[in-house]
Short mmCIF file of C-alpha atoms in Angstrom, two decimals:
data_model
loop_
_atom_site.label_atom_id
_atom_site.label_comp_id
_atom_site.label_asym_id
_atom_site.label_seq_id
_atom_site.Cartn_x
_atom_site.Cartn_y
_atom_site.Cartn_z
CA UNK A 26 -27.21 57.30 29.49
CA UNK A 27 -29.65 54.99 27.20
CA UNK A 28 -26.63 54.45 24.88
CA UNK A 29 -24.31 54.07 27.29
CA UNK A 30 -26.60 51.43 28.77
CA UNK A 31 -27.15 49.33 25.22
CA UNK A 32 -23.97 49.08 24.50
CA UNK A 33 -22.59 47.94 27.51
CA UNK A 34 -26.03 45.23 26.97
CA UNK A 35 -24.95 44.22 23.62
CA UNK A 36 -21.01 43.84 24.92
CA UNK A 37 -22.19 41.18 27.49
CA UNK A 38 -24.46 39.19 25.24
CA UNK A 39 -21.49 39.42 22.55
CA UNK A 40 -19.00 37.87 25.01
CA UNK A 41 -21.97 35.25 26.33
CA UNK A 42 -21.72 34.29 22.89
CA UNK A 43 -17.93 33.90 22.48
CA UNK A 44 -18.21 32.20 25.59
CA UNK A 45 -20.82 29.58 24.25
CA UNK A 46 -18.94 29.04 20.81
CA UNK A 47 -15.49 28.31 22.60
CA UNK A 48 -16.86 26.07 25.36
CA UNK A 49 -18.67 23.71 22.01
CA UNK A 50 -15.40 23.75 19.81
CA UNK A 51 -13.65 22.43 22.95
CA UNK A 52 -16.04 19.87 23.98
CA UNK A 53 -16.01 18.71 20.36
CA UNK A 54 -13.46 15.13 19.10
CA UNK A 55 -10.25 16.16 17.53
CA UNK A 56 -11.46 12.48 15.27
CA UNK A 57 -9.45 14.08 12.00
CA UNK A 58 -6.10 12.37 12.06
CA UNK A 59 -3.94 13.59 8.70
CA UNK A 60 -2.58 10.05 8.53
CA UNK A 61 -6.19 8.04 8.23
CA UNK A 62 -7.21 5.83 5.48
CA UNK A 63 -9.69 7.43 2.97
CA UNK A 64 -12.73 6.04 2.61
CA UNK A 65 -13.09 3.01 0.62
CA UNK A 66 -9.42 1.82 1.36
CA UNK A 67 -10.61 -1.13 3.22
CA UNK A 68 -8.80 -1.46 6.44
CA UNK A 69 -11.28 -2.06 9.40
CA UNK A 70 -11.63 0.58 12.63
CA UNK A 71 -10.77 -1.99 15.22
CA UNK A 72 -6.68 -2.72 13.30
CA UNK A 73 -6.38 0.92 12.36
CA UNK A 74 -7.34 1.89 16.30
CA UNK A 75 -4.45 -0.73 17.47
CA UNK A 76 -1.97 -0.09 14.71
CA UNK A 77 0.00 2.57 16.20
CA UNK A 78 0.37 -0.13 19.06
CA UNK A 79 1.93 -2.86 16.72
CA UNK A 80 5.47 -3.62 16.44
CA UNK A 81 6.81 -3.09 13.00
CA UNK A 82 6.89 -6.03 10.21
CA UNK A 83 9.24 -6.04 7.27
CA UNK A 84 6.88 -7.71 4.62
CA UNK A 85 7.69 -6.84 1.14
CA UNK A 86 5.57 -6.31 -2.07
CA UNK A 87 5.77 -7.62 -5.64
CA UNK A 88 5.04 -5.21 -8.78
CA UNK A 89 4.04 -5.35 -12.33
CA UNK A 90 2.65 -4.15 -15.08
CA UNK A 91 2.21 -4.83 -18.85
CA UNK A 92 -0.48 -2.20 -20.06
CA UNK A 93 0.34 1.59 -20.68
CA UNK A 94 3.34 3.26 -19.51
CA UNK A 95 4.64 0.20 -16.79
CA UNK A 96 7.42 1.91 -16.25
CA UNK A 97 5.49 4.97 -15.23
CA UNK A 98 2.68 2.87 -13.10
CA UNK A 99 5.40 0.75 -10.77
CA UNK A 100 7.19 4.44 -9.77
CA UNK A 101 4.28 6.03 -9.08
CA UNK A 102 2.67 2.34 -7.27
CA UNK A 103 6.35 2.39 -5.46
CA UNK A 104 5.69 5.91 -4.01
CA UNK A 105 2.11 5.49 -3.29
CA UNK A 106 2.85 2.53 -1.52
CA UNK A 107 5.20 4.33 0.93
CA UNK A 108 2.62 6.73 1.53
CA UNK A 109 0.35 3.76 3.20
CA UNK A 110 -0.62 4.76 6.62
CA UNK A 111 1.45 3.57 9.44
CA UNK A 112 4.08 2.52 6.30
CA UNK A 113 7.67 3.05 5.36
CA UNK A 114 9.39 1.70 2.28
CA UNK A 115 13.28 0.92 3.21
CA UNK A 116 14.28 -0.07 -0.45
CA UNK A 117 13.37 -0.80 -3.91
CA UNK A 118 14.45 -2.70 -6.55
CA UNK A 119 15.43 -1.45 -10.16
CA UNK A 120 12.90 -1.96 -12.92
CA UNK A 121 12.87 -5.53 -14.89
CA UNK A 122 11.68 -6.35 -18.33
CA UNK A 123 9.85 -10.46 -18.02
CA UNK A 124 8.19 -12.57 -20.59
CA UNK A 125 4.42 -12.84 -19.11
CA UNK A 126 4.36 -16.16 -17.32
CA UNK A 127 0.94 -17.68 -17.54
CA UNK A 128 -0.67 -14.54 -18.67
CA UNK A 129 -0.98 -12.67 -21.74
CA UNK A 130 -0.21 -9.34 -23.63
CA UNK A 131 3.06 -7.35 -24.31
CA UNK A 132 6.06 -7.82 -21.80
CA UNK A 133 6.31 -7.28 -18.39
CA UNK A 134 7.67 -4.55 -16.07
CA UNK A 135 8.32 -5.86 -12.50
CA UNK A 136 10.09 -4.66 -9.62
CA UNK A 137 9.82 -5.66 -5.24
CA UNK A 138 9.52 -3.15 -3.04
CA UNK A 139 10.41 -3.52 1.22
CA UNK A 140 8.41 -2.28 3.73
CA UNK A 141 8.01 -1.28 7.11
CA UNK A 142 4.46 -1.42 8.35
CA UNK A 143 2.48 -1.99 11.51
CA UNK A 144 -1.07 -2.70 9.38
CA UNK A 145 -2.02 -6.51 10.14
CA UNK A 146 -1.33 -8.02 7.16
CA UNK A 147 -4.66 -8.17 5.62
CA UNK A 148 -4.93 -4.19 5.83
CA UNK A 149 -2.45 -3.94 4.21
CA UNK A 150 -3.55 -6.26 1.38
CA UNK A 151 -6.62 -4.47 1.04
CA UNK A 152 -5.10 -1.34 0.38
CA UNK A 153 -2.85 -2.65 -2.19
CA UNK A 154 -5.72 -3.92 -3.91
CA UNK A 155 -7.44 -0.28 -2.82
CA UNK A 156 -3.91 1.23 -5.42
CA UNK A 157 -4.49 -1.68 -8.14
CA UNK A 158 -8.32 -0.18 -8.64
CA UNK A 159 -6.94 3.44 -8.38
CA UNK A 160 -4.40 2.56 -11.59
CA UNK A 161 -7.61 1.19 -13.44
CA UNK A 162 -7.04 -2.51 -12.70
CA UNK A 163 -9.33 -4.50 -14.87
CA UNK A 164 -9.83 -8.27 -14.32
CA UNK A 165 -12.02 -9.23 -17.15
CA UNK A 166 -10.35 -12.79 -16.92
CA UNK A 167 -7.92 -15.05 -15.37
CA UNK A 168 -4.26 -13.44 -16.01
CA UNK A 169 -5.58 -10.58 -17.98
CA UNK A 170 -3.07 -7.93 -18.97
CA UNK A 171 -2.99 -5.28 -16.23
CA UNK A 172 -2.03 -1.65 -15.50
CA UNK A 173 -0.94 -2.47 -11.70
CA UNK A 174 -0.46 -5.58 -9.96
CA UNK A 175 0.55 -5.95 -6.13
CA UNK A 176 1.06 -9.12 -4.81
CA UNK A 177 2.04 -9.26 -0.79
CA UNK A 178 4.65 -11.75 -0.94
CA UNK A 179 6.17 -12.12 2.49
CA UNK A 180 4.73 -10.49 5.79
CA UNK A 181 7.52 -11.14 8.15
CA UNK A 182 7.11 -14.94 8.81
CA UNK A 183 3.57 -15.13 8.95
CA UNK A 184 1.85 -17.86 7.79
CA UNK A 185 -1.64 -17.55 6.29
CA UNK A 186 -4.66 -18.83 3.86
CA UNK A 187 -7.68 -17.11 3.05
CA UNK A 188 -9.92 -15.97 0.86
CA UNK A 189 -7.92 -12.69 0.44
CA UNK A 190 -4.28 -13.40 1.05
CA UNK A 191 -2.10 -16.76 0.94
CA UNK A 192 1.14 -16.15 2.42
CA UNK A 193 4.02 -16.57 1.49
CA UNK A 194 2.80 -16.08 -2.07
CA UNK A 195 2.35 -19.75 -3.37
CA UNK A 196 3.94 -18.13 -6.41
CA UNK A 197 6.93 -16.80 -4.98
CA UNK A 198 9.63 -19.14 -5.50
CA UNK A 199 8.47 -19.85 -8.87
CA UNK A 200 9.05 -16.46 -10.67
CA UNK A 201 11.87 -14.82 -11.92
CA UNK A 202 10.47 -11.99 -11.84
CA UNK A 203 9.61 -11.84 -8.11
CA UNK A 204 13.06 -13.54 -7.27
CA UNK A 205 15.49 -11.32 -9.07
CA UNK A 206 14.27 -8.41 -8.25
CA UNK A 207 13.59 -9.71 -4.56
CA UNK A 208 17.73 -10.92 -4.53
CA UNK A 209 18.76 -7.64 -5.81
CA UNK A 210 16.89 -5.95 -2.28
CA UNK A 211 16.96 -9.03 0.22
CA UNK A 212 19.89 -11.61 -0.86
CA UNK A 213 19.18 -14.10 2.28
CA UNK A 214 15.99 -14.45 0.88
CA UNK A 215 17.00 -16.59 -2.38
CA UNK A 216 19.13 -19.28 -2.63
CA UNK A 217 21.28 -20.00 -5.88
CA UNK A 218 18.98 -22.91 -6.39
CA UNK A 219 15.97 -20.66 -6.71
CA UNK A 220 17.71 -18.43 -9.43
CA UNK A 221 19.27 -21.57 -11.17
CA UNK A 222 14.86 -23.10 -10.77
CA UNK A 223 13.63 -19.94 -12.90
CA UNK A 224 17.11 -19.50 -15.15
CA UNK A 225 15.01 -20.24 -18.01
CA UNK A 226 12.80 -17.59 -17.82
CA UNK A 227 13.06 -14.62 -20.02
CA UNK A 228 14.12 -11.33 -17.69
CA UNK A 229 15.90 -8.23 -18.06
CA UNK A 230 17.44 -5.29 -15.74
CA UNK A 231 16.07 -2.20 -16.73
CA UNK A 232 18.66 1.15 -16.55
#
């Protein structure tokens, strides 16, 4: 009958449309990866693509802040570092209060964390700078007080010097606020002589 024919034709059209939609969807590339960096994190696409094939590197990051709730800012930054792509938080030091060195403002709160990362050192540094910006870091003048300061101290045995990054950090061994927390989580990297050399710098471990 005529109604039956119309229904049959409609069903055929619907089935053809469903088949077309499925074919189009299956041909689309699945480009979303949950752990990919967000826009603005500054990672070169080629470096990102090769990160998963890299051997992990042991790196150390120094943290500091002397504006706002500095302790809370450091704890939040530690968690954020652990969430960076291809990066795993291995250890974190206690928090330390230290007097500013070549900087202004109130006392700093400092810490050091160890991470295992497959990111190249420049990419990791760019992501750390992005975390600083997200925390409201401003640089109105040299050594200004800061809401968050993140320094890549060591990246395996790498040695490099560029406009973005110098490894190891050039002032690593002259700062008690770096050496004390670093010695806590990586005692083999800090010598007694280095600690003795900064013994005159005021620093105390927080509870």
